[in-house]
């Protein structure tokens, strides 16, 4: 049974999670800015003492293009999530697919942390994504017709 309270809470989760995507991804859109962004992540990682291998920043054009493309894609995904908040019952497939994608992302993060020893700060992002996915699934179940 759909309650207005559940739908409003779902809307808020969708907007917040869409903004989370956008805020984390916008710096990746700007050519060359990824360097400052990765240095900032390294700073945060070191400040919290999480460890991991310091990344070697890509300098070739193709790698930088893929970084910028990933940023654009993540901003678009965040935008779709925010748009779906207008009617989360009608657009329920969007948060469902996003929950699957976020969970896959978190799995890939764990793989890279374990296999390549990358900065463990990204685990925090992965955990947040799993929590968002759980929230989506909770509200998708609560608001189904």
Tab-separated table of N, CA, C and O in Angstrom, residues 14-28 37 70-71 73-79 81-82 98 102 129 132 136:
chain	number	residue	atom	x	y	z
A	14	UNK	N	15.723	9.753	-3.430
A	14	UNK	CA	16.097	9.850	-4.841
A	14	UNK	C	16.830	11.160	-5.130
A	14	UNK	O	17.862	11.168	-5.800
A	15	UNK	N	16.310	12.264	-4.619
A	15	UNK	CA	16.959	13.559	-4.855
A	15	UNK	C	18.352	13.578	-4.224
A	15	UNK	O	19.335	13.969	-4.864
A	16	UNK	N	18.457	13.127	-2.979
A	16	UNK	CA	19.761	13.131	-2.299
A	16	UNK	C	20.760	12.219	-2.998
A	16	UNK	O	21.928	12.592	-3.171
A	17	UNK	N	20.324	11.042	-3.428
A	17	UNK	CA	21.253	10.125	-4.082
A	17	UNK	C	21.628	10.620	-5.470
A	17	UNK	O	22.767	10.440	-5.918
A	18	UNK	N	20.690	11.279	-6.161
A	18	UNK	CA	21.019	11.872	-7.456
A	18	UNK	C	22.041	12.983	-7.298
A	18	UNK	O	23.000	13.088	-8.068
A	19	UNK	N	21.855	13.818	-6.278
A	19	UNK	CA	22.830	14.882	-5.999
A	19	UNK	C	24.184	14.306	-5.601
A	19	UNK	O	25.236	14.858	-5.966
A	20	UNK	N	24.183	13.196	-4.861
A	20	UNK	CA	25.427	12.513	-4.494
A	20	UNK	C	26.197	12.146	-5.761
A	20	UNK	O	27.398	12.423	-5.870
A	21	UNK	N	25.509	11.556	-6.735
A	21	UNK	CA	26.148	11.216	-8.005
A	21	UNK	C	26.720	12.458	-8.682
A	21	UNK	O	27.866	12.469	-9.125
A	22	UNK	N	25.887	13.471	-8.782
A	22	UNK	CA	26.276	14.675	-9.512
A	22	UNK	C	27.467	15.358	-8.853
A	22	UNK	O	28.446	15.705	-9.519
A	23	UNK	N	27.417	15.524	-7.541
A	23	UNK	CA	28.502	16.212	-6.829
A	23	UNK	C	29.818	15.463	-6.968
A	23	UNK	O	30.876	16.060	-7.182
A	24	UNK	N	29.764	14.127	-6.869
A	24	UNK	CA	31.004	13.350	-6.994
A	24	UNK	C	31.523	13.306	-8.428
A	24	UNK	O	32.724	13.126	-8.642
A	25	UNK	N	30.644	13.475	-9.411
A	25	UNK	CA	31.050	13.285	-10.803
A	25	UNK	C	31.367	14.571	-11.557
A	25	UNK	O	32.149	14.537	-12.513
A	26	UNK	N	30.792	15.688	-11.171
A	26	UNK	CA	31.022	16.937	-11.912
A	26	UNK	C	32.513	17.240	-12.096
A	26	UNK	O	32.928	17.617	-13.190
A	27	UNK	N	33.351	17.060	-11.079
A	27	UNK	CA	34.777	17.367	-11.289
A	27	UNK	C	35.441	16.500	-12.366
A	27	UNK	O	36.460	16.888	-12.929
A	28	UNK	N	34.862	15.360	-12.659
A	28	UNK	CA	35.449	14.476	-13.670
A	28	UNK	C	35.122	14.919	-15.093
A	28	UNK	O	35.732	14.438	-16.048
A	37	UNK	N	41.103	16.382	-8.414
A	37	UNK	CA	40.083	15.549	-7.784
A	37	UNK	C	40.728	14.316	-7.143
A	37	UNK	O	40.449	13.987	-5.989
A	70	UNK	N	33.064	9.196	-18.159
A	70	UNK	CA	32.473	8.622	-16.944
A	70	UNK	C	31.817	9.719	-16.114
A	70	UNK	O	30.716	9.528	-15.573
A	71	UNK	N	32.459	10.869	-16.012
A	71	UNK	CA	31.873	11.984	-15.272
A	71	UNK	C	30.561	12.437	-15.875
A	71	UNK	O	29.567	12.641	-15.163
A	73	UNK	N	28.555	10.668	-17.791
A	73	UNK	CA	27.568	9.599	-17.598
A	73	UNK	C	27.015	9.588	-16.179
A	73	UNK	O	25.812	9.417	-15.979
A	74	UNK	N	27.871	9.773	-15.194
A	74	UNK	CA	27.406	9.762	-13.804
A	74	UNK	C	26.521	10.957	-13.487
A	74	UNK	O	25.554	10.841	-12.717
A	75	UNK	N	26.820	12.109	-14.083
A	75	UNK	CA	25.956	13.277	-13.901
A	75	UNK	C	24.600	13.016	-14.550
A	75	UNK	O	23.550	13.336	-13.971
A	76	UNK	N	24.609	12.409	-15.735
A	76	UNK	CA	23.338	12.080	-16.386
A	76	UNK	C	22.527	11.086	-15.557
A	76	UNK	O	21.313	11.246	-15.398
A	77	UNK	N	23.193	10.073	-15.020
A	77	UNK	CA	22.496	9.094	-14.179
A	77	UNK	C	21.897	9.783	-12.951
A	77	UNK	O	20.745	9.544	-12.594
A	78	UNK	N	22.668	10.648	-12.310
A	78	UNK	CA	22.155	11.395	-11.167
A	78	UNK	C	20.959	12.253	-11.544
A	78	UNK	O	19.983	12.353	-10.791
A	79	UNK	N	21.013	12.827	-12.740
A	79	UNK	CA	19.893	13.641	-13.220
A	79	UNK	C	18.653	12.782	-13.447
A	79	UNK	O	17.536	13.187	-13.100
A	81	UNK	N	17.899	10.076	-11.910
A	81	UNK	CA	17.385	9.712	-10.583
A	81	UNK	C	16.570	10.859	-9.998
A	81	UNK	O	15.488	10.647	-9.449
A	82	UNK	N	17.072	12.076	-10.145
A	82	UNK	CA	16.328	13.235	-9.633
A	82	UNK	C	15.008	13.387	-10.382
A	82	UNK	O	13.963	13.626	-9.766
A	98	UNK	N	19.111	1.603	-11.110
A	98	UNK	CA	20.200	2.303	-10.441
A	98	UNK	C	20.699	1.526	-9.234
A	98	UNK	O	21.906	1.480	-8.969
A	102	UNK	N	24.479	0.475	-8.771
A	102	UNK	CA	25.245	0.879	-7.585
A	102	UNK	C	25.834	-0.335	-6.875
A	102	UNK	O	26.970	-0.291	-6.398
A	129	UNK	N	26.851	3.659	-1.678
A	129	UNK	CA	26.037	3.175	-2.796
A	129	UNK	C	25.204	1.953	-2.415
A	129	UNK	O	24.043	1.834	-2.823
A	132	UNK	N	22.331	3.188	-0.315
A	132	UNK	CA	21.324	3.807	-1.178
A	132	UNK	C	20.510	2.722	-1.878
A	132	UNK	O	19.278	2.804	-1.951
A	136	UNK	N	16.529	2.137	-1.802
A	136	UNK	CA	15.680	2.045	-2.995
A	136	UNK	C	14.805	0.798	-2.937
A	136	UNK	O	13.604	0.866	-3.182
